[in-house]
Amino acid sequence: MDLKQDDKQDGAALFDAGDRRVLAEAALRSITAATARVRGADFLRVLVRDLAAALDVRYVIAGRVARLADGAEGIRTLAVWGGDDYLPNMEYGLRHTPCQDVSDQTMCFHGCAIQAAYPLDTLLVDMGAESYVGMPMIDTEGKTLGILSAIDSRPIDEDKRLLALSLLSIFAARGAAELQHQDREALLELKVAQRTEALRAAQSSLVEQEKMAALGALVAGVAHEVNTPIGVAVTAASGLSAYADKLIATLGGEKVSRRELGELAGRLKAAAGLVEQNLARAAELIGNFKQLAVDQGSEHVTELALRDYVQGLVSAHSPELRKAAIAVELRIDAAIRVRLAAGKVAQILSNLLMNAAKHAYPDGGPGLVTISAGIDAGAAGAACLWLDFADDGVGLAPGVRERVFEPFFTTKRGQGGSGLGMHIVYTIVQQLGGQVAVDGAAARGCAIRIRLPLAAAA
């Protein structure tokens, strides 16, 4: 590398080689001790301050080579010592400056008349600079990351020149390592952020798939459940047709018995009753399912008659609940009306019911699920809905209780459990600004306590 130097000053040196070595070693130990326990921006700030003191110069600048707003290459300072205190960081272009020579990986030394050597560098004028020592900060791949420079308003003599070049050379290498470490950390943080975003998107996709899978299972259960009353209605309608044919035949005969007509009328009425009853049951199942399906895809806030709404949700899940031999008891005042996002409430209760059916009774029912709810007026009129969901099943082991809301955590790994059901509950409650927790004081089974803020009346 080239070394630029003004004319050396005549006269005997103030210090001999041994004295200069002692001074350099003392300054090196002092700065090394001061910077040993700091990293990043703090390291550079301590470095410029202590270098200024060791070299007895007014300014020390640590800066990074950067592309400025106008597209030109320049220096973006990271730490600037200005004699008595730190100066604000700044940006300046490299053209017509001694820093340009340094950025080209040239050690630059001007013992005096620096302004005359670089007449277009206005920053040197503002600083009242007379002397300049600069050293590039080069990474392990040979790339210039920044500069480290010492500037003073007095000339720098030969003794200080050797000390300055020694210290700047050592600490420019240390500064380059620090900048390279910062670059690697920034790159790592960027990669972590990108991977985190990708994982978040994948998790969101899996949550949506889990919702659709749960809805699909509900469709299958409702379809099976609807088949029963439809089948009974079809059979009853067939009998109704046969009785009607027999009635027509009887009325066409020579003799018509009042008793026979009465029997046929009774059979017709019974068959019609079966048709009506079972078609009503099928319509109720389909209506509950339709409401549930529509609500789960909606975030619309609406006023709900809470008990009736929850009863409809339970009825929509009756096939799965009956298969698991689970009865549901509602402890909700019929007069309670709330304004909530019905779809979100449907998803919460749907996941809690399906979770109880899958996990609460591993050896089979019978079991009892209790759903309780009420309104807490709260402070300053901030009303909220409290919703307690409890089963009398096997409960949660301590290790499971702490992780129940974790995504992908399941005790049914390899048995069809996705580990997302309770995480969906947690996510939805958080989206609604509420709170959800496992009640550790439950004497038996599993109890989930939910608090949801109520929407203001329109």
GROMACS .gro file of N, CA, C and O in nm, residues 393-438:
model
  184
  393GLY      N    1  -6.391  -3.506   3.209
  393GLY     CA    2  -6.307  -3.613   3.156
  393GLY      C    3  -6.180  -3.634   3.237
  393GLY      O    4  -6.173  -3.603   3.357
  394VAL      N    5  -6.076  -3.681   3.168
  394VAL     CA    6  -5.952  -3.720   3.236
  394VAL      C    7  -5.868  -3.600   3.279
  394VAL      O    8  -5.774  -3.614   3.356
  395GLY      N    9  -5.898  -3.483   3.226
  395GLY     CA   10  -5.823  -3.364   3.265
  395GLY      C   11  -5.689  -3.353   3.194
  395GLY      O   12  -5.658  -3.429   3.102
  396LEU      N   13  -5.608  -3.257   3.238
  396LEU     CA   14  -5.478  -3.230   3.175
  396LEU      C   15  -5.366  -3.257   3.274
  396LEU      O   16  -5.369  -3.210   3.387
  397ALA      N   17  -5.267  -3.332   3.229
  397ALA     CA   18  -5.147  -3.352   3.310
  397ALA      C   19  -5.073  -3.219   3.320
  397ALA      O   20  -5.085  -3.134   3.231
  398PRO      N   21  -4.994  -3.197   3.427
  398PRO     CA   22  -4.924  -3.068   3.443
  398PRO      C   23  -4.841  -3.030   3.320
  398PRO      O   24  -4.842  -2.914   3.279
  399GLY      N   25  -4.770  -3.122   3.261
  399GLY     CA   26  -4.689  -3.090   3.145
  399GLY      C   27  -4.772  -3.051   3.024
  399GLY      O   28  -4.726  -2.974   2.939
  400VAL      N   29  -4.893  -3.105   3.017
  400VAL     CA   30  -4.982  -3.072   2.906
  400VAL      C   31  -5.049  -2.938   2.929
  400VAL      O   32  -5.068  -2.860   2.835
  401ARG      N   33  -5.084  -2.908   3.054
  401ARG     CA   34  -5.157  -2.784   3.086
  401ARG      C   35  -5.079  -2.661   3.041
  401ARG      O   36  -5.137  -2.567   2.988
  402GLU      N   37  -4.946  -2.663   3.061
  402GLU     CA   38  -4.866  -2.546   3.024
  402GLU      C   39  -4.854  -2.529   2.872
  402GLU      O   40  -4.825  -2.421   2.824
  403ARG      N   41  -4.877  -2.637   2.797
  403ARG     CA   42  -4.851  -2.631   2.653
  403ARG      C   43  -4.979  -2.644   2.570
  403ARG      O   44  -4.971  -2.653   2.447
  404VAL      N   45  -5.094  -2.642   2.634
  404VAL     CA   46  -5.218  -2.675   2.565
  404VAL      C   47  -5.249  -2.580   2.449
  404VAL      O   48  -5.311  -2.620   2.350
  405PHE      N   49  -5.204  -2.454   2.459
  405PHE     CA   50  -5.233  -2.358   2.352
  405PHE      C   51  -5.119  -2.344   2.250
  405PHE      O   52  -5.128  -2.263   2.159
  406GLU      N   53  -5.014  -2.423   2.266
  406GLU     CA   54  -4.902  -2.417   2.172
  406GLU      C   55  -4.946  -2.473   2.036
  406GLU      O   56  -5.016  -2.575   2.030
  407PRO      N   57  -4.901  -2.409   1.927
  407PRO     CA   58  -4.933  -2.467   1.795
  407PRO      C   59  -4.861  -2.601   1.776
  407PRO      O   60  -4.746  -2.617   1.815
  408PHE      N   61  -4.933  -2.696   1.718
  408PHE     CA   62  -4.882  -2.828   1.682
  408PHE      C   63  -4.854  -2.919   1.803
  408PHE      O   64  -4.798  -3.025   1.787
  409PHE      N   65  -4.891  -2.875   1.923
  409PHE     CA   66  -4.876  -2.964   2.039
  409PHE      C   67  -5.001  -3.049   2.052
  409PHE      O   68  -5.113  -2.998   2.059
  410THR      N   69  -4.983  -3.180   2.055
  410THR     CA   70  -5.097  -3.271   2.067
  410THR      C   71  -5.056  -3.396   2.142
  410THR      O   72  -4.940  -3.439   2.135
  411THR      N   73  -5.149  -3.453   2.217
  411THR     CA   74  -5.126  -3.582   2.283
  411THR      C   75  -5.171  -3.697   2.195
  411THR      O   76  -5.164  -3.812   2.235
  412LYS      N   77  -5.217  -3.665   2.072
  412LYS     CA   78  -5.266  -3.767   1.978
  412LYS      C   79  -5.177  -3.773   1.854
  412LYS      O   80  -5.224  -3.796   1.745
  413ARG      N   81  -5.045  -3.749   1.873
  413ARG     CA   82  -4.954  -3.754   1.760
  413ARG      C   83  -4.958  -3.892   1.695
  413ARG      O   84  -4.949  -3.994   1.761
  414GLY      N   85  -4.976  -3.893   1.564
  414GLY     CA   86  -4.985  -4.020   1.492
  414GLY      C   87  -5.123  -4.081   1.496
  414GLY      O   88  -5.147  -4.186   1.437
  415GLN      N   89  -5.219  -4.016   1.564
  415GLN     CA   90  -5.356  -4.068   1.572
  415GLN      C   91  -5.456  -3.967   1.516
  415GLN      O   92  -5.572  -3.966   1.555
  416GLY      N   93  -5.406  -3.881   1.426
  416GLY     CA   94  -5.496  -3.785   1.362
  416GLY      C   95  -5.501  -3.650   1.429
  416GLY      O   96  -5.573  -3.561   1.384
  417GLY      N   97  -5.424  -3.630   1.539
  417GLY     CA   98  -5.425  -3.500   1.606
  417GLY      C   99  -5.330  -3.404   1.538
  417GLY      O  100  -5.214  -3.436   1.515
  418SER      N  101  -5.379  -3.283   1.507
  418SER     CA  102  -5.294  -3.184   1.439
  418SER      C  103  -5.226  -3.090   1.539
  418SER      O  104  -5.128  -3.025   1.506
  419GLY      N  105  -5.280  -3.079   1.660
  419GLY     CA  106  -5.224  -2.987   1.757
  419GLY      C  107  -5.259  -2.842   1.732
  419GLY      O  108  -5.193  -2.753   1.785
  420LEU      N  109  -5.363  -2.817   1.652
  420LEU     CA  110  -5.398  -2.678   1.618
  420LEU      C  111  -5.532  -2.634   1.676
  420LEU      O  112  -5.561  -2.515   1.675
  421GLY      N  113  -5.613  -2.728   1.724
  421GLY     CA  114  -5.747  -2.692   1.770
  421GLY      C  115  -5.746  -2.589   1.881
  421GLY      O  116  -5.809  -2.483   1.871
  422MET      N  117  -5.670  -2.614   1.988
  422MET     CA  118  -5.667  -2.521   2.100
  422MET      C  119  -5.587  -2.396   2.066
  422MET      O  120  -5.614  -2.288   2.119
  423HIS      N  121  -5.490  -2.409   1.976
  423HIS     CA  122  -5.417  -2.290   1.930
  423HIS      C  123  -5.510  -2.198   1.853
  423HIS      O  124  -5.498  -2.074   1.863
  424ILE      N  125  -5.601  -2.255   1.776
  424ILE     CA  126  -5.700  -2.173   1.704
  424ILE      C  127  -5.787  -2.097   1.804
  424ILE      O  128  -5.815  -1.978   1.786
  425VAL      N  129  -5.829  -2.165   1.910
  425VAL     CA  130  -5.907  -2.100   2.015
  425VAL      C  131  -5.830  -1.981   2.072
  425VAL      O  132  -5.881  -1.869   2.084
  426TYR      N  133  -5.702  -2.005   2.107
  426TYR     CA  134  -5.617  -1.899   2.165
  426TYR      C  135  -5.603  -1.783   2.067
  426TYR      O  136  -5.616  -1.665   2.106
  427THR      N  137  -5.577  -1.814   1.940
  427THR     CA  138  -5.556  -1.710   1.839
  427THR      C  139  -5.680  -1.625   1.820
  427THR      O  140  -5.672  -1.501   1.813
  428ILE      N  141  -5.798  -1.689   1.813
  428ILE     CA  142  -5.922  -1.614   1.792
  428ILE      C  143  -5.953  -1.525   1.911
  428ILE      O  144  -5.991  -1.408   1.895
  429VAL      N  145  -5.933  -1.578   2.031
  429VAL     CA  146  -5.958  -1.499   2.152
  429VAL      C  147  -5.867  -1.377   2.154
  429VAL      O  148  -5.909  -1.265   2.187
  430GLN      N  149  -5.739  -1.396   2.116
  430GLN     CA  150  -5.646  -1.283   2.111
  430GLN      C  151  -5.689  -1.181   2.006
  430GLN      O  152  -5.680  -1.060   2.028
  431GLN      N  153  -5.736  -1.230   1.890
  431GLN     CA  154  -5.782  -1.140   1.785
  431GLN      C  155  -5.900  -1.055   1.833
  431GLN      O  156  -5.914  -0.939   1.793
  432LEU      N  157  -5.983  -1.111   1.918
  432LEU     CA  158  -6.099  -1.040   1.970
  432LEU      C  159  -6.064  -0.951   2.089
  432LEU      O  160  -6.151  -0.884   2.144
  433GLY      N  161  -5.934  -0.950   2.128
  433GLY     CA  162  -5.892  -0.867   2.240
  433GLY      C  163  -5.927  -0.926   2.375
  433GLY      O  164  -5.932  -0.854   2.475
  434GLY      N  165  -5.951  -1.058   2.380
  434GLY     CA  166  -5.989  -1.124   2.504
  434GLY      C  167  -5.876  -1.202   2.568
  434GLY      O  168  -5.759  -1.190   2.530
  435GLN      N  169  -5.913  -1.285   2.664
  435GLN     CA  170  -5.816  -1.368   2.736
  435GLN      C  171  -5.872  -1.509   2.748
  435GLN      O  172  -5.993  -1.529   2.760
  436VAL      N  173  -5.781  -1.606   2.743
  436VAL     CA  174  -5.820  -1.746   2.760
  436VAL      C  175  -5.714  -1.815   2.844
  436VAL      O  176  -5.594  -1.787   2.831
  437ALA      N  177  -5.758  -1.900   2.934
  437ALA     CA  178  -5.665  -1.971   3.022
  437ALA      C  179  -5.728  -2.100   3.070
  437ALA      O  180  -5.851  -2.116   3.070
  438VAL      N  181  -5.641  -2.193   3.107
  438VAL     CA  182  -5.687  -2.317   3.169
  438VAL      C  183  -5.709  -2.291   3.317
  438VAL      O  184  -5.624  -2.230   3.383
   0.00000   0.00000   0.00000
